[in-house]
XYZ file of C-alpha atoms in Angstrom:
454
model
C -110.135 52.041 214.694
C -112.428 53.536 212.038
C -114.744 55.048 214.665
C -111.841 57.011 216.107
C -111.098 58.787 212.833
C -111.983 62.482 212.986
C -113.285 63.880 209.679
C -112.278 67.398 210.714
C -108.726 66.176 211.236
C -108.685 64.621 207.775
C -109.898 67.896 206.288
C -107.173 69.760 208.169
C -104.422 67.494 206.843
C -105.781 67.790 203.319
C -106.049 71.587 203.542
C -102.496 71.791 204.866
C -101.235 69.910 201.808
C -100.279 66.737 203.670
C -101.931 64.448 201.147
C -99.781 61.443 202.034
C -101.114 61.491 205.589
C -104.687 62.306 204.603
C -105.123 59.619 201.928
C -105.140 56.504 204.174
C -107.398 58.306 206.631
C -109.876 59.009 203.838
C -109.900 55.343 202.872
C -110.532 54.260 206.474
C -113.286 56.834 206.902
C -115.047 55.904 203.680
C -114.848 52.183 204.492
C -116.782 52.965 207.681
C -118.987 55.713 206.175
C -119.632 54.825 202.516
C -122.641 57.148 202.332
C -120.666 60.331 203.085
C -120.896 62.217 199.781
C -118.821 65.144 200.987
C -115.916 62.934 201.962
C -116.071 61.046 198.666
C -115.909 64.397 196.882
C -112.993 65.614 198.974
C -111.201 62.304 198.473
C -111.664 62.701 194.727
C -110.169 66.193 194.923
C -107.132 64.769 196.726
C -106.690 62.033 194.123
C -106.966 64.631 191.361
C -104.223 66.690 193.015
C -102.095 63.521 193.107
C -102.590 63.022 189.370
C -104.643 59.839 189.849
C -107.456 61.012 187.628
C -109.152 57.688 186.886
C -109.305 56.877 190.587
C -110.513 60.418 191.270
C -113.345 59.933 188.788
C -114.514 56.841 190.672
C -114.600 58.828 193.900
C -116.445 61.750 192.352
C -119.000 59.473 190.700
C -119.675 57.909 194.133
C -120.216 61.382 195.552
C -122.473 62.373 192.647
C -124.611 59.244 192.994
C -125.147 60.100 196.666
C -125.675 63.864 196.315
C -126.411 64.873 192.695
C -127.495 68.390 193.665
C -124.663 69.281 196.034
C -122.784 72.356 194.746
C -119.462 71.073 196.075
C -119.978 67.648 194.535
C -120.982 69.140 191.175
C -118.066 71.600 191.138
C -115.442 68.997 192.017
C -116.762 66.548 189.445
C -116.883 69.250 186.758
C -113.272 70.227 187.458
C -112.106 66.649 187.028
C -114.169 66.133 183.885
C -112.421 69.186 182.423
C -109.045 67.570 183.176
C -110.178 64.423 181.398
C -111.407 66.333 178.354
C -115.052 65.427 179.048
C -116.120 69.002 178.541
C -119.669 68.432 177.301
C -120.609 66.894 180.627
C -118.535 69.435 182.571
C -120.379 72.245 180.803
C -123.756 70.709 181.645
C -122.833 70.383 185.327
C -121.607 73.961 185.473
C -124.841 75.259 184.009
C -126.680 73.304 186.694
C -124.457 74.923 189.301
C -125.183 78.347 187.852
C -128.925 77.665 188.082
C -128.426 77.209 191.829
C -126.230 80.306 192.264
C -126.894 82.590 189.279
C -124.582 85.364 190.508
C -121.512 83.132 190.910
C -118.670 84.645 188.867
C -116.366 81.642 189.347
C -118.887 79.283 187.762
C -119.365 81.693 184.858
C -115.609 81.747 184.318
C -115.459 77.956 184.286
C -118.295 77.818 181.750
C -116.186 80.068 179.540
C -113.255 77.707 180.013
C -115.385 74.678 179.077
C -116.641 76.376 175.917
C -113.072 77.133 174.869
C -111.977 73.555 175.557
C -114.785 72.349 173.291
C -113.336 74.424 170.444
C -116.030 77.088 170.842
C -113.644 79.949 171.560
C -115.817 82.634 169.951
C -118.810 81.482 172.008
C -116.551 81.581 175.058
C -115.607 85.204 174.345
C -119.250 86.210 173.998
C -120.199 84.395 177.203
C -117.342 85.905 179.214
C -118.015 89.439 177.976
C -121.627 89.103 179.113
C -120.459 87.756 182.486
C -117.987 90.624 182.904
C -120.817 93.100 182.447
C -122.173 91.734 185.738
C -118.752 91.203 187.404
C -116.405 93.796 185.849
C -113.637 93.361 188.435
C -113.532 89.560 188.564
C -109.984 88.361 187.907
C -110.792 84.810 186.793
C -113.358 86.028 184.265
C -110.804 88.461 182.846
C -108.133 85.743 182.640
C -110.444 83.319 180.862
C -111.458 86.075 178.435
C -107.791 86.698 177.637
C -107.163 83.013 176.956
C -110.297 82.692 174.828
C -109.395 85.721 172.732
C -105.913 84.291 172.226
C -107.455 80.946 171.220
C -109.493 82.825 168.606
C -106.362 84.442 167.206
C -107.531 87.860 168.440
C -104.017 88.610 169.574
C -104.036 92.361 170.232
C -107.028 92.136 172.572
C -105.928 88.812 174.006
C -102.411 89.876 174.946
C -103.654 93.145 176.386
C -106.178 91.262 178.496
C -103.457 88.818 179.527
C -101.879 91.456 181.766
C -104.382 90.238 184.373
C -102.195 87.148 184.905
C -100.207 89.091 187.499
C -103.325 89.493 189.616
C -103.897 85.741 189.905
C -102.299 83.280 192.306
C -100.360 81.683 189.444
C -97.560 84.283 189.303
C -95.747 86.389 191.881
C -95.685 90.074 190.899
C -92.265 91.577 190.165
C -90.551 93.836 192.679
C -87.857 96.037 191.110
C -86.595 99.497 192.042
C -87.006 100.689 188.452
C -90.485 101.542 187.145
C -92.306 99.268 184.754
C -92.874 100.661 181.283
C -96.573 101.266 180.644
C -96.277 100.258 176.989
C -97.453 103.672 175.824
C -95.075 106.367 177.046
C -92.256 107.263 174.612
C -89.081 105.345 175.373
C -87.006 108.199 173.987
C -83.710 106.357 174.005
C -84.006 104.989 177.521
C -82.698 101.543 178.421
C -85.197 98.798 179.177
C -84.868 95.326 180.669
C -87.104 92.539 179.378
C -87.990 89.877 181.925
C -89.065 86.369 180.881
C -91.786 84.488 182.693
C -93.270 81.021 182.948
C -91.481 78.328 180.901
C -88.446 78.110 178.635
C -90.751 77.484 175.690
C -92.500 80.806 176.258
C -89.171 82.633 176.158
C -88.201 80.938 172.881
C -91.649 81.491 171.362
C -92.071 85.153 172.228
C -88.490 86.397 171.871
C -89.510 87.171 168.275
C -91.222 90.310 169.602
C -88.092 91.938 171.049
C -87.570 94.193 167.996
C -90.781 96.049 168.831
C -88.914 97.897 171.595
C -86.356 99.372 169.210
C -89.179 100.496 166.949
C -90.767 102.120 170.005
C -87.622 104.166 170.582
C -85.672 102.142 173.153
C -81.998 102.958 173.397
C -80.622 99.782 174.952
C -82.655 96.575 175.241
C -81.437 94.098 177.843
C -82.974 90.604 177.912
C -82.803 88.855 181.266
C -82.217 85.215 180.447
C -82.393 81.961 182.376
C -79.034 80.100 182.322
C -80.206 77.180 180.109
C -81.092 79.689 177.366
C -78.158 82.081 177.674
C -75.973 80.752 174.858
C -78.924 80.058 172.566
C -80.202 83.646 172.694
C -76.882 85.457 172.306
C -77.067 87.996 169.481
C -80.823 87.656 169.152
C -82.434 90.382 167.059
C -83.804 93.244 169.126
C -81.560 92.790 172.194
C -78.332 94.648 172.846
C -77.505 92.440 175.828
C -78.606 88.935 176.790
C -77.549 88.074 180.335
C -78.670 87.300 183.844
C -79.519 90.795 184.980
C -79.403 92.112 188.509
C -81.767 94.758 189.849
C -78.823 97.171 189.904
C -77.747 96.356 186.325
C -78.332 99.921 185.191
C -81.543 100.117 183.193
C -84.211 102.806 183.270
C -87.368 100.751 182.806
C -88.450 97.135 182.606
C -91.210 95.152 180.963
C -92.410 91.569 180.749
C -91.653 89.576 177.612
C -95.295 88.522 177.306
C -96.366 92.189 177.171
C -94.558 92.720 173.863
C -96.836 90.672 171.542
C -99.729 93.123 172.043
C -97.496 95.894 170.695
C -96.240 93.729 167.846
C -99.678 92.655 166.703
C -100.964 96.240 166.948
C -98.327 97.123 164.328
C -98.941 94.101 162.101
C -101.624 91.398 162.566
C -99.449 88.744 160.909
C -97.524 86.367 163.159
C -93.836 87.361 162.846
C -91.164 84.848 161.984
C -89.536 82.996 164.893
C -86.456 84.510 166.465
C -83.141 83.469 164.910
C -81.227 81.456 167.476
C -77.488 81.034 168.016
C -75.946 77.575 167.970
C -72.329 77.803 169.189
C -69.554 75.987 167.337
C -68.669 73.740 170.272
C -72.282 72.540 170.460
C -72.260 71.864 166.732
C -69.054 69.811 167.017
C -70.386 67.859 170.003
C -73.636 67.029 168.167
C -71.731 65.907 165.072
C -69.678 63.477 167.158
C -72.807 62.002 168.736
C -74.625 61.614 165.430
C -71.667 60.351 163.367
C -72.310 56.614 164.013
C -75.894 57.088 162.805
C -75.081 58.622 159.437
C -76.708 55.786 157.477
C -79.926 55.884 159.509
C -83.063 58.041 159.375
C -82.514 59.944 162.623
C -85.570 60.975 164.651
C -85.154 63.077 167.778
C -87.898 62.433 170.338
C -89.231 64.076 173.519
C -92.179 62.737 175.493
C -92.596 65.080 178.453
C -91.941 68.605 179.653
C -91.409 69.883 183.161
C -92.849 67.437 185.692
C -93.701 70.351 187.991
C -95.928 72.056 185.423
C -99.534 71.554 186.516
C -100.806 70.606 183.065
C -97.913 68.352 182.129
C -99.726 65.069 182.681
C -102.287 65.781 179.980
C -99.884 67.131 177.341
C -97.270 64.380 177.848
C -97.191 60.612 177.351
C -95.099 57.608 178.362
C -91.725 57.273 176.643
C -92.617 53.666 175.807
C -95.042 55.020 173.203
C -91.992 55.598 171.024
C -90.634 52.041 171.244
C -92.698 50.557 168.361
C -91.201 53.216 166.086
C -87.764 51.694 166.630
C -88.911 48.672 164.615
C -89.389 50.749 161.437
C -86.601 49.745 158.986
C -83.823 52.290 158.731
C -85.042 54.448 161.608
C -82.966 55.361 164.666
C -84.696 57.193 167.495
C -82.618 59.613 169.574
C -83.834 60.946 172.908
C -83.462 64.725 173.153
C -84.987 64.778 176.634
C -83.136 66.150 179.639
C -84.766 65.955 183.070
C -85.804 63.675 185.916
C -87.949 61.375 183.743
C -84.747 60.041 182.187
C -84.295 57.727 185.193
C -87.373 55.688 184.284
C -86.363 55.733 180.617
C -83.055 54.119 181.519
C -84.406 51.791 184.174
C -86.758 49.897 181.857
C -84.208 49.355 179.096
C -85.631 51.834 176.617
C -82.199 53.450 176.219
C -81.045 50.287 174.427
C -83.434 51.085 171.571
C -83.610 54.892 171.759
C -80.179 56.527 171.973
C -79.947 58.813 175.006
C -78.235 61.908 173.614
C -80.078 64.688 175.419
C -79.485 63.920 179.091
C -75.860 65.105 178.834
C -76.798 68.446 177.249
C -75.390 71.447 179.032
C -78.184 73.738 177.851
C -80.660 74.405 175.044
C -77.834 75.342 172.660
C -76.591 71.751 172.873
C -80.135 70.527 172.273
C -80.494 72.810 169.246
C -77.281 71.421 167.746
C -78.489 67.851 168.234
C -81.786 68.726 166.587
C -79.912 69.936 163.525
C -78.374 66.471 163.220
C -81.840 64.887 163.050
C -83.929 64.214 159.967
C -87.072 64.795 162.006
C -88.060 65.822 165.536
C -91.166 64.359 167.202
C -92.092 65.990 170.486
C -94.798 66.593 173.019
C -96.018 70.153 173.543
C -93.026 71.456 175.471
C -90.036 73.766 174.980
C -88.441 71.454 172.403
C -91.383 72.046 170.066
C -90.710 75.795 170.118
C -86.980 75.194 169.752
C -87.298 72.941 166.699
C -89.879 75.264 165.167
C -87.672 78.312 165.711
C -84.761 76.507 164.037
C -86.983 75.833 161.021
C -86.513 72.067 161.308
C -89.056 69.397 160.350
C -90.949 68.765 163.578
C -94.115 66.899 164.470
C -95.726 68.248 167.632
C -98.140 65.821 169.293
C -101.026 67.653 170.933
C -103.574 66.617 173.513
C -107.249 67.392 173.061
C -107.263 70.799 174.795
C -103.887 72.128 173.711
C -102.135 75.428 174.465
C -103.966 78.373 172.850
C -101.068 79.072 170.446
C -101.831 75.845 168.552
C -105.524 76.766 168.171
C -108.105 73.973 168.258
C -107.953 72.590 164.725
C -105.527 72.298 161.828
C -102.250 70.513 161.229
C -100.114 73.599 160.572
C -99.406 76.794 162.485
C -98.389 80.274 161.397
C -96.125 80.449 164.439
C -93.771 77.767 163.031
C -93.956 77.121 159.266
C -91.825 73.943 159.469
C -94.088 72.304 162.063
C -96.784 69.677 161.653
C -99.405 69.351 164.385
C -100.821 65.892 165.118
C -103.789 66.124 167.458
C -105.693 63.701 169.635
C -109.020 63.073 167.864
C -110.665 62.499 171.253
C -109.659 63.189 174.848
C -106.778 61.012 176.103
C -106.530 59.188 172.757
C -102.784 58.885 172.240
C -103.285 55.552 170.446
C -104.621 57.202 167.298
C -101.891 59.859 167.442
C -99.163 57.231 167.515
C -100.851 55.128 164.843
C -100.616 58.203 162.604
C -97.001 58.804 163.595
C -95.999 55.178 162.918
C -97.694 55.078 159.528
C -96.317 58.389 158.300
C -92.838 57.860 159.699
C -92.589 54.485 157.979
C -93.598 56.080 154.688
C -91.140 58.935 155.167
C -88.254 56.601 156.005
C -89.041 54.368 153.031
C -89.177 57.342 150.672
C -85.848 58.620 151.996
C -84.257 55.160 151.512
C -85.520 55.002 147.938
C -83.697 58.248 147.147
C -80.330 56.894 148.306
């Protein structure tokens, strides 16, 4: 059976995205050909794509032991090490790769990424600028430079550079009949549509920059809004209309929401206050009914994961069972604010008996915001709920993985973006244990102090 397996056929299945079919064929091939470094490396890449990072590391280490100088083996192993937060070793491997191919712009970009992940964002900027002198048109180098400048807090340059995101494979460029505003030409009273992009959290976080358009002379500002955010963003400062816009809605120009921060920071280098959000009365009444039986408890709203389809979700999120020990703290009642497909596992293992499931019946983010206001504290992973709680000015602890989103920077337990927020960071890659030890200790102290005041 094993002799009949065609390695080219396995590659074809893998390349076509049929990982379920390719995986057992890889295992059969490698059982018969354990010295095939290339196949071990490809198998590791498949396992990485499946989110099985520990198993992927085993495969890549097999490949590396067999072919420690192979560019493909080194590149695949370095990519996985970056996922795992093992950036010192990833950086060393990438420098070895660059020694073999000194004109390789992709490797230079990944070195810049590794430097940033190590908290060396300024070094990353310097490295990437030098690389761009040799490869001025390279898209990945320009993207990594944008992210590194943002991680440094160099927001005007970083957001301007970030326009390159539309030239990557990550986003599909817009196609509208109206012209896009260039960010420079006078608006002179013309109407402009603002289009969100990427996640709900980005819309909440960067809606604070909408007023810049009025200051630039816009007549009518129209914010295109995803349905889950529609009620929450009604009446937001800087927008005359918040709605789901059609291409024929009747506006003169359009722009991307993430293009506005460069204009805002050019006016004032200080991070502006979060946008003021609307919480409708019916959401407030609903949340009050849900929270009423818990009035004598210290109520803690919790979220453990964001969108399961987001590529980086596995590293920023954690298992909901991490929260269960907190339910044993006297006087504390945990309340799940999560809404999404991961709720099925939460219910299936009995966790909902200890952590009240309030969020899965939310209609939208306005309902979630109202529930948050009924909490004494929100504890969340790095997802949209962190931006929501921060924008509402509520006490919120955001739990961050080792290589967090640039907005949170690389060190510190506070952020200028959300004055009411505390950041609790992994002290080492994949170390959620220490994070939750800190959470348990400090939550117990907080609950005890609150009880003593009653």
